[in-house]
Every structure is written in C-alpha cells, then in structure tokens.
mmCIF file of C-alpha atoms in Angstrom:
data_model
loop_
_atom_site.group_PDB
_atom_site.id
_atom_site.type_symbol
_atom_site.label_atom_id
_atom_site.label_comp_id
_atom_site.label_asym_id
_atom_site.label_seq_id
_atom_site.Cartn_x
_atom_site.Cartn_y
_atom_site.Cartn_z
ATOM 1 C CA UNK A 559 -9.819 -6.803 22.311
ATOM 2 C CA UNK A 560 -9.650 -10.213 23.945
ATOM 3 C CA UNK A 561 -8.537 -13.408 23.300
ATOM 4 C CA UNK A 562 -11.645 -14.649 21.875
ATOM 5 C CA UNK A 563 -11.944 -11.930 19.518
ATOM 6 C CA UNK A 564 -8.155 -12.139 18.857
ATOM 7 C CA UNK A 565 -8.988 -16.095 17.924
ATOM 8 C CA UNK A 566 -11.954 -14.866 15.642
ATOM 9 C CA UNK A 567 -9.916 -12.084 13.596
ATOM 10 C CA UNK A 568 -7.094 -15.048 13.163
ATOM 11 C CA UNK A 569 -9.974 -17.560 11.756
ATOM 12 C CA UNK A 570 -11.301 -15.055 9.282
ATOM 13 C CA UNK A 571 -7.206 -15.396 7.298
ATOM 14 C CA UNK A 572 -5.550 -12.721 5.782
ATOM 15 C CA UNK A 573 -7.776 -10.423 3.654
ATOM 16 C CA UNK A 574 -7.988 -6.698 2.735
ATOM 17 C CA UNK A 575 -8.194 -5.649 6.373
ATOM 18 C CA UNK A 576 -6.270 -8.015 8.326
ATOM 19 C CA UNK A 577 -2.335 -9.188 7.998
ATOM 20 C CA UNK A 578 -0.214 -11.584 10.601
ATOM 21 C CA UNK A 579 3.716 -11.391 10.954
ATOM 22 C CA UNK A 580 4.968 -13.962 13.407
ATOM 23 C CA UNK A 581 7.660 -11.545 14.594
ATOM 24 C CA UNK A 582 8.998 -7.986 13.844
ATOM 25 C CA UNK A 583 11.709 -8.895 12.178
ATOM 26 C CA UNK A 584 12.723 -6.452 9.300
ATOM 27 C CA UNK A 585 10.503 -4.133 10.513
ATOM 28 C CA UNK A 586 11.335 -1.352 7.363
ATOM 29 C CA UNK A 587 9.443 -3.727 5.687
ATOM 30 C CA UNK A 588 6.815 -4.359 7.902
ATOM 31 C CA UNK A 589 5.601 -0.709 7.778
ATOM 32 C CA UNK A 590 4.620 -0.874 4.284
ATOM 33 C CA UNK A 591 1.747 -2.851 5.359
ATOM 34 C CA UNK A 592 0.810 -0.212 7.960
ATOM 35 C CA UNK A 593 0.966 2.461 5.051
ATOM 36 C CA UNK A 594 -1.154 0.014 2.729
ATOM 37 C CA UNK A 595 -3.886 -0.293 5.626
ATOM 38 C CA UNK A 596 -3.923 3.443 6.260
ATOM 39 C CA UNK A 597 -4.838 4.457 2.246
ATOM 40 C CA UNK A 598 -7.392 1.519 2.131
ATOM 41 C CA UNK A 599 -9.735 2.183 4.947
ATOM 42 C CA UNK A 600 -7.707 0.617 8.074
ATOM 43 C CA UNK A 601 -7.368 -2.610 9.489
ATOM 44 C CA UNK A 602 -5.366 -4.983 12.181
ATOM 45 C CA UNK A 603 -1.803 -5.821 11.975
ATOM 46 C CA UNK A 604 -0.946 -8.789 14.034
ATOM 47 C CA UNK A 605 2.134 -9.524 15.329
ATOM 48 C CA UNK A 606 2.745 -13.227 17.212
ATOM 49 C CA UNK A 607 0.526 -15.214 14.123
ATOM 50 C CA UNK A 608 2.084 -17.371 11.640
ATOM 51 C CA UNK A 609 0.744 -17.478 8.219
ATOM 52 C CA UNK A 610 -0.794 -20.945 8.554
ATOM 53 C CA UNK A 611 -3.094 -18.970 11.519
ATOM 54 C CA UNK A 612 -1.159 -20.825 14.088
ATOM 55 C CA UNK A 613 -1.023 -18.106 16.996
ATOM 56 C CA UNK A 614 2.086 -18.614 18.667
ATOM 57 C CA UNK A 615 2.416 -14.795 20.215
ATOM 58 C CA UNK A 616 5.889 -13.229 21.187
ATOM 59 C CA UNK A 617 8.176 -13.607 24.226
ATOM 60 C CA UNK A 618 9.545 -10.770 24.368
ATOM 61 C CA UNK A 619 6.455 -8.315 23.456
ATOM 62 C CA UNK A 620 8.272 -5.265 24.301
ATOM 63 C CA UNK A 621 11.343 -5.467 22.323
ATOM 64 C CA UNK A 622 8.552 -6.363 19.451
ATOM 65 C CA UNK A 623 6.223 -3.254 20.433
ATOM 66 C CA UNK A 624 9.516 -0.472 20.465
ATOM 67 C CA UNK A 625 11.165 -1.789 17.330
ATOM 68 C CA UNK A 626 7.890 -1.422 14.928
ATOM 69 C CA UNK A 627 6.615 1.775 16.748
ATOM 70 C CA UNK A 628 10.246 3.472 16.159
ATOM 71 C CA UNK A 629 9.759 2.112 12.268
ATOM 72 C CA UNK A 630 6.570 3.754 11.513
ATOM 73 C CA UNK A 631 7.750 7.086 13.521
ATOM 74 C CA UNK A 632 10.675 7.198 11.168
ATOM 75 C CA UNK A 633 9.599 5.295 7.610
ATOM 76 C CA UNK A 634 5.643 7.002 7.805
ATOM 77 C CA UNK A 635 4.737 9.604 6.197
ATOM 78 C CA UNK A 636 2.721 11.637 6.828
ATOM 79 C CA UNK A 637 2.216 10.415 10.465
ATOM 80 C CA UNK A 638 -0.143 7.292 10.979
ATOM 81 C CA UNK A 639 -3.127 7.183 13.567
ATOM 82 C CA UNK A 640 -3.172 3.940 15.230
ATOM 83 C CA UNK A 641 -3.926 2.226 18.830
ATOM 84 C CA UNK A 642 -1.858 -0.762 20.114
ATOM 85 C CA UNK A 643 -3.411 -3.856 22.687
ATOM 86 C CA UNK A 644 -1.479 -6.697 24.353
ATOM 87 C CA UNK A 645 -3.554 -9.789 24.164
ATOM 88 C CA UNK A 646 -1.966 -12.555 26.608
ATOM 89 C CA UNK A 647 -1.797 -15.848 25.363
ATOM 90 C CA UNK A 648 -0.600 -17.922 28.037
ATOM 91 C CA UNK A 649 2.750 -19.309 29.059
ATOM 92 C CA UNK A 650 3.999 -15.853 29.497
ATOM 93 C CA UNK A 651 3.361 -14.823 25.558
ATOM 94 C CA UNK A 652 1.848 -12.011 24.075
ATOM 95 C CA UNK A 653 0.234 -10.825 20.531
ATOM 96 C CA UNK A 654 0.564 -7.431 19.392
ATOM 97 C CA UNK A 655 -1.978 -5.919 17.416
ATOM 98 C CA UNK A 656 -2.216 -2.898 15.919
ATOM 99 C CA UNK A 657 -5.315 -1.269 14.706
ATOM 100 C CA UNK A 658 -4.526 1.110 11.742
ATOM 101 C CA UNK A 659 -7.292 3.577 11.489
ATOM 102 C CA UNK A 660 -8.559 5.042 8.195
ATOM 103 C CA UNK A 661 -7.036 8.195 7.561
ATOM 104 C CA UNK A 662 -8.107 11.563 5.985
ATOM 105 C CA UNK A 663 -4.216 12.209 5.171
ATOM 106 C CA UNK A 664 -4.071 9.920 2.287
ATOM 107 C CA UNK A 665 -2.100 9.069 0.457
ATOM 108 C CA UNK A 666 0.963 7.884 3.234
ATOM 109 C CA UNK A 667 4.210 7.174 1.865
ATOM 110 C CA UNK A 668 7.102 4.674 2.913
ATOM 111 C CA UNK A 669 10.105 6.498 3.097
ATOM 112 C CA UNK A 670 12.602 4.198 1.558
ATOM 113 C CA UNK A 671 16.452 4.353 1.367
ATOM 114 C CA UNK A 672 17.217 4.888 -2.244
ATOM 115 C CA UNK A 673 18.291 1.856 -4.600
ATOM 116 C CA UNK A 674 21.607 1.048 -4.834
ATOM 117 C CA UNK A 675 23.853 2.253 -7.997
ATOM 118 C CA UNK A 676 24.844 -0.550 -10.498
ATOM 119 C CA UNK A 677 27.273 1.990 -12.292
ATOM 120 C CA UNK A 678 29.670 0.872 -10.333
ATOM 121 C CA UNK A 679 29.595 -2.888 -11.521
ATOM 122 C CA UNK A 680 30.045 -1.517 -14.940
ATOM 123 C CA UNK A 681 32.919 0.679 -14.672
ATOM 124 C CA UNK A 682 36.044 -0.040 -14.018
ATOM 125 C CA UNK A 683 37.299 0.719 -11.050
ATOM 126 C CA UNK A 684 40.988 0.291 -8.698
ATOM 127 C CA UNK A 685 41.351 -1.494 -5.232
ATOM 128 C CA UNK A 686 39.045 -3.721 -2.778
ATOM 129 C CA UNK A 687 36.171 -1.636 -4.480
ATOM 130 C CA UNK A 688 36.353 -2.780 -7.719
ATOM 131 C CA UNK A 689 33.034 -4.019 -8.920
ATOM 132 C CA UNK A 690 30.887 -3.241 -6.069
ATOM 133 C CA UNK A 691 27.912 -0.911 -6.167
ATOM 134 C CA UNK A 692 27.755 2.509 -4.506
ATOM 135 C CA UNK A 693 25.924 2.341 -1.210
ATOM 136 C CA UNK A 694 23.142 5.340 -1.668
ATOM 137 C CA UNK A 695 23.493 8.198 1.259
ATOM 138 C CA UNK A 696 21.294 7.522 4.298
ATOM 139 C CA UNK A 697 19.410 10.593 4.003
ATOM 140 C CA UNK A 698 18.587 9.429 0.151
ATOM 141 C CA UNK A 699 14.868 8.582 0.826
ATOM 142 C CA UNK A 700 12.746 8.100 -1.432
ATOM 143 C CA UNK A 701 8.649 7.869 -1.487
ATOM 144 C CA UNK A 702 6.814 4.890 -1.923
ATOM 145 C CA UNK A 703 3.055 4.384 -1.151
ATOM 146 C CA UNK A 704 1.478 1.167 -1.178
ATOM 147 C CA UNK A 705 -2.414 0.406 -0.610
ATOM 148 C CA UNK A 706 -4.102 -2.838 0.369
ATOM 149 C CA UNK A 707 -5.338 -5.146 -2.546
ATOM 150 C CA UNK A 708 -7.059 -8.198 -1.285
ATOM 151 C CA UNK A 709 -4.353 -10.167 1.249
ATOM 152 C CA UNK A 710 -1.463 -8.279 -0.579
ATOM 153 C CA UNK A 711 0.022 -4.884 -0.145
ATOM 154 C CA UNK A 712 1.590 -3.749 -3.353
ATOM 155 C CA UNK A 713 3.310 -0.359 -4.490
ATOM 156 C CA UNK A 714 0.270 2.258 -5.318
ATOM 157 C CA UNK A 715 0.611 3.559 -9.145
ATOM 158 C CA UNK A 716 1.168 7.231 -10.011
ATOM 159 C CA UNK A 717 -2.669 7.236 -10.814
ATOM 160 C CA UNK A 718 -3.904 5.440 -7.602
ATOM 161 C CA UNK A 719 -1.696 8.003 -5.636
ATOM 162 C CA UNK A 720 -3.676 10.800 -7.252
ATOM 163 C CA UNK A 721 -7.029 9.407 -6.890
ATOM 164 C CA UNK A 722 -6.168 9.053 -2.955
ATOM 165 C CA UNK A 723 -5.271 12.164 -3.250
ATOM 166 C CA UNK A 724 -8.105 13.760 -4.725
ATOM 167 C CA UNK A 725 -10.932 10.836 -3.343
ATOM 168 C CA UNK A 726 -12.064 13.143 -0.575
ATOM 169 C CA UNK A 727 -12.237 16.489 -1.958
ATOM 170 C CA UNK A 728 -15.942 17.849 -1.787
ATOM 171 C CA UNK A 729 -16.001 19.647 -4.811
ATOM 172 C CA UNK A 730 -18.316 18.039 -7.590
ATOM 173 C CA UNK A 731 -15.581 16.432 -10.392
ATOM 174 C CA UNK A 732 -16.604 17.882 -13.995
ATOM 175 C CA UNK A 733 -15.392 17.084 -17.290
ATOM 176 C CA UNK A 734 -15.852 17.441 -20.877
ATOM 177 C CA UNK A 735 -17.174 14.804 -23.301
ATOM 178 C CA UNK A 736 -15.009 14.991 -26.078
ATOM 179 C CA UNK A 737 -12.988 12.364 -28.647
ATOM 180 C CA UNK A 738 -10.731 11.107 -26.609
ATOM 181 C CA UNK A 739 -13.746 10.234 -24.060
ATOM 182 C CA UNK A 740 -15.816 8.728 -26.753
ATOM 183 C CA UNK A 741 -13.007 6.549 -28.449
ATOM 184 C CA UNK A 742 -12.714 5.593 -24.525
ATOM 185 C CA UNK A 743 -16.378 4.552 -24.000
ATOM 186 C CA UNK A 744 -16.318 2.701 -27.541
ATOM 187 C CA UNK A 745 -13.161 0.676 -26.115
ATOM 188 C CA UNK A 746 -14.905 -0.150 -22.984
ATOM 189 C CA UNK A 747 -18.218 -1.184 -24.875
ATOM 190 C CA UNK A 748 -15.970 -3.795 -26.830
ATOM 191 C CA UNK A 749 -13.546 -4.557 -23.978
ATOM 192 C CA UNK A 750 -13.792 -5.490 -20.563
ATOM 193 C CA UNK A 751 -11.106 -3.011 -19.205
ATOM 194 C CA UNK A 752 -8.333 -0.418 -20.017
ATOM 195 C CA UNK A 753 -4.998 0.577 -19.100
ATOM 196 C CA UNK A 754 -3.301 3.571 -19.508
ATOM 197 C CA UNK A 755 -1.305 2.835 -22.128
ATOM 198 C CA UNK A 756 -4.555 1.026 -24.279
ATOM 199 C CA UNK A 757 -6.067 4.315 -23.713
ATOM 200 C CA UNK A 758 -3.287 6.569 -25.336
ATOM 201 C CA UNK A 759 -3.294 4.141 -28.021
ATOM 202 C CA UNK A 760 -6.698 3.726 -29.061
ATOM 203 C CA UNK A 761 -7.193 7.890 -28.664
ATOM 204 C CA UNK A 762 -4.287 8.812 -30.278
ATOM 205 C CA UNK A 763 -2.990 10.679 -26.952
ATOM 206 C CA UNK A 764 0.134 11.177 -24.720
ATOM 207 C CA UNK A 765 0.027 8.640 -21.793
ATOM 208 C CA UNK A 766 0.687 11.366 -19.844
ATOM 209 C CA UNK A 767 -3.216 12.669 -20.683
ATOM 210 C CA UNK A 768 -4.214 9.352 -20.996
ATOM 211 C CA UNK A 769 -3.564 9.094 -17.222
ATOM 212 C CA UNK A 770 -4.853 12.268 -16.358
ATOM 213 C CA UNK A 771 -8.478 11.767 -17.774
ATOM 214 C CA UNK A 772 -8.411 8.207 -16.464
ATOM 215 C CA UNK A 773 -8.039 9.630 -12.725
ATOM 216 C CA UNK A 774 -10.377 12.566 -13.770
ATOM 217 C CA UNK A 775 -13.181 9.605 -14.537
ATOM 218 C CA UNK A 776 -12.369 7.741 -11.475
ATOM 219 C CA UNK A 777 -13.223 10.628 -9.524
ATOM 220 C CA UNK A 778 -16.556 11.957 -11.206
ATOM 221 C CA UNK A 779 -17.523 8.095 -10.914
ATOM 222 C CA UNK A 780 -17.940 7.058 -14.229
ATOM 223 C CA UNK A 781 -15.444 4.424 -14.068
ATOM 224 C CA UNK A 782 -13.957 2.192 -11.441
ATOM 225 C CA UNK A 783 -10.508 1.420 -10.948
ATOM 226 C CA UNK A 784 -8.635 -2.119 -10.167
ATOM 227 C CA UNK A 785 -4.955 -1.516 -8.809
ATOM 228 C CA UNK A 786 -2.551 -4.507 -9.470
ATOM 229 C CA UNK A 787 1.529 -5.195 -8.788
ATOM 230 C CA UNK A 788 1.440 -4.854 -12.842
ATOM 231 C CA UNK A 789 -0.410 -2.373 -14.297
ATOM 232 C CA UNK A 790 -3.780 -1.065 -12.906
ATOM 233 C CA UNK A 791 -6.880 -1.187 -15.355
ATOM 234 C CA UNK A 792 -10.022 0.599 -15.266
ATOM 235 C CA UNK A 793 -13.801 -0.487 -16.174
ATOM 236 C CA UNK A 794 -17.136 1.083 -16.305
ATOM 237 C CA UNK A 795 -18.629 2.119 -12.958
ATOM 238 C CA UNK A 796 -21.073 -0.279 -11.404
#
C-alpha cells in the first residue's frame, strides 16, 4: 500500500471494514477490533489516524508494531491471519496498518481477564483491605468474541457465535415446519422483527429453543439476522 492509497482508505471514514487508532495505547483493547474484523469478512486497522481522519502517523512505529503484535499473539484466539505495511508519512513518521484477513476459523475470541469480584465491597472485612474488591487470578480468562457492525465492534451474542460457527458448514440446513415455526412466521407477517425472547413468548417456548430454531433459520436462509450491543433481532430473508 502507498501513501495515496493510505490517504484514500482514510477519506472513505470508519465503516464495517476500516477502523483508525491514533496510537496503541491499551492495546488489550485494541485487539477486540482485530477479532471483530476477523468474524466479519476482514478489513484494515490503522494505527497513526485520529478519528477526525487527521493522519498524524507514529514516531516511534516500532514500539507501536511489537506492543499490538504481542497483544493479538496472547489475547487471540484462535490465532489471527494478518499482514502488516509501514507507510511513511514524512518528517520521520510512520502509519501502521494492518490488514485482517477473513478467516475460515470463525468465530475468534478475546481472551479477557475475568471481572473483578464485588463480594468483597459487601462483606465485611479487617485491615487495609476492607472494602476493596478481589483482584481475579491472571490466568482467569475468559472468552469474548466480538464482530464488526457498521463503524462499531460490539460483543457477538450467544446466537451470532453459533451462526459463525456453523455459517460455513457445507451440509444443506433442514428443519421441520411445525407450531412454533408457524406462530413465528405469523409474528413476522405482523411485525417487522423478532428477538429471542418475543419468540419464546409468542410460541409458548423455552428461550433456550427459542434461540436454537432462530440460529437453525439463519442458517437454512429463511431469515436474516441484525446483531446489536442490545439484543440482536431477526427478520425475513431478503
């Protein structure tokens, strides 16, 4: 990539496929955006552009390039295919940017340190302590997976992990017609959209099979699914 093409990929704003971080700091965080890119068809991650599109680049592109590659090597998983370039901006400055390919492996996960305790602000405790929530163990990780949703990355729902999941299998996705699928269809004819938990209501079913046929429809195609931070909803397949 050069510097014309850099300029061109900054113009076009943050959008599905492209996301700018004027520096690496916090670069835990950073890697969620790497994860999002990788479950929803790839994109470019530059480093050294403001928000605003101003493309001020990095000084010290090194220290930059180490401390993000050692973050996805250790918060990825599994591993992420991706290519790095350098593009010079003058006076001695750099962007980095980072192509995240689509991957076959979906879904990727963050691996996160688990949330603190607050039972420790409740109970009472003796000393310097008192008050002050348990630190979790460093080895506590936790899964998170995140996909891309316009300009945002936001944390994937227990359906949209499954449909990554499942999204590439080549076997043909069957199911049975039956009343819960009807009641569903008669929803959607009168509504716009449905969530999970409209679904279990209007059937009469566990959300737990709610979600399961939802994902199940998803992936024979019959209906289409919107992930948001709240809750996800699903229409009829265009």
């Amino acid at each position: 990539m050069d510097y014309k093409t850099l300029r061109e990929l900054v113009r076009q704003g943050e959008g599905k496929h492209i996301e700018f971080k004027l520096k690496t700091n916090h670069p835990e965080k950073i890697v969620r955006e790497i994860v999002a890119f990788a479950n929803s068809g790839g994109g470019y991650l530059l480093i050294g552009v403001g928000d605003d599109r101003s493309i001020k680049g990095l000084k010290y592109a090194d220290e930059d390039e180490y401390l993000l590659v050692r973050a996805i090597e250790k918060y990825c998983s599994p591993g992420i295919e991706y290519e790095i370039e350098r593009i010079s901006i003058g006076e001695e400055r750099d962007v980095l940017v980072f192509t995240i390919l689509p991957s076959p492996k979906r879904p990727h996960y963050v691996l996160q340190p688990a949330e603190t305790s607050l039972a420790a602000a409740k109970t009472p405790t003796t000393g310097t302590q008192k008050g002050k929530p348990h630190a979790a163990p460093q080895n506590n990780l936790v899964k998170k997976t995140y996909i891309r949703v316009a300009d945002r990355s936001i944390q994937a729902s227990w359906e949209m992990r499954e449909i990554l999941r499942r999204q590439d299998d080549d076997r043909n996705v069957k199911f049975q017609y039956g009343d819960k699928e009807r009641k569903l269809m008669q929803h959607l004819d009168q509504h716009q959209s449905v969530t999970v938990a409209d679904f279990a209501s209007v059937a009469g079913i566990s959300r737990n099979i709610a979600s399961k046929t939802l994902v199940l429809l998803v992936l024979a195609n019959v209906l289409d699914v919107h992930p948001d931070e709240t809750v996800d909803r699903f229409t009829v397949h265009a």
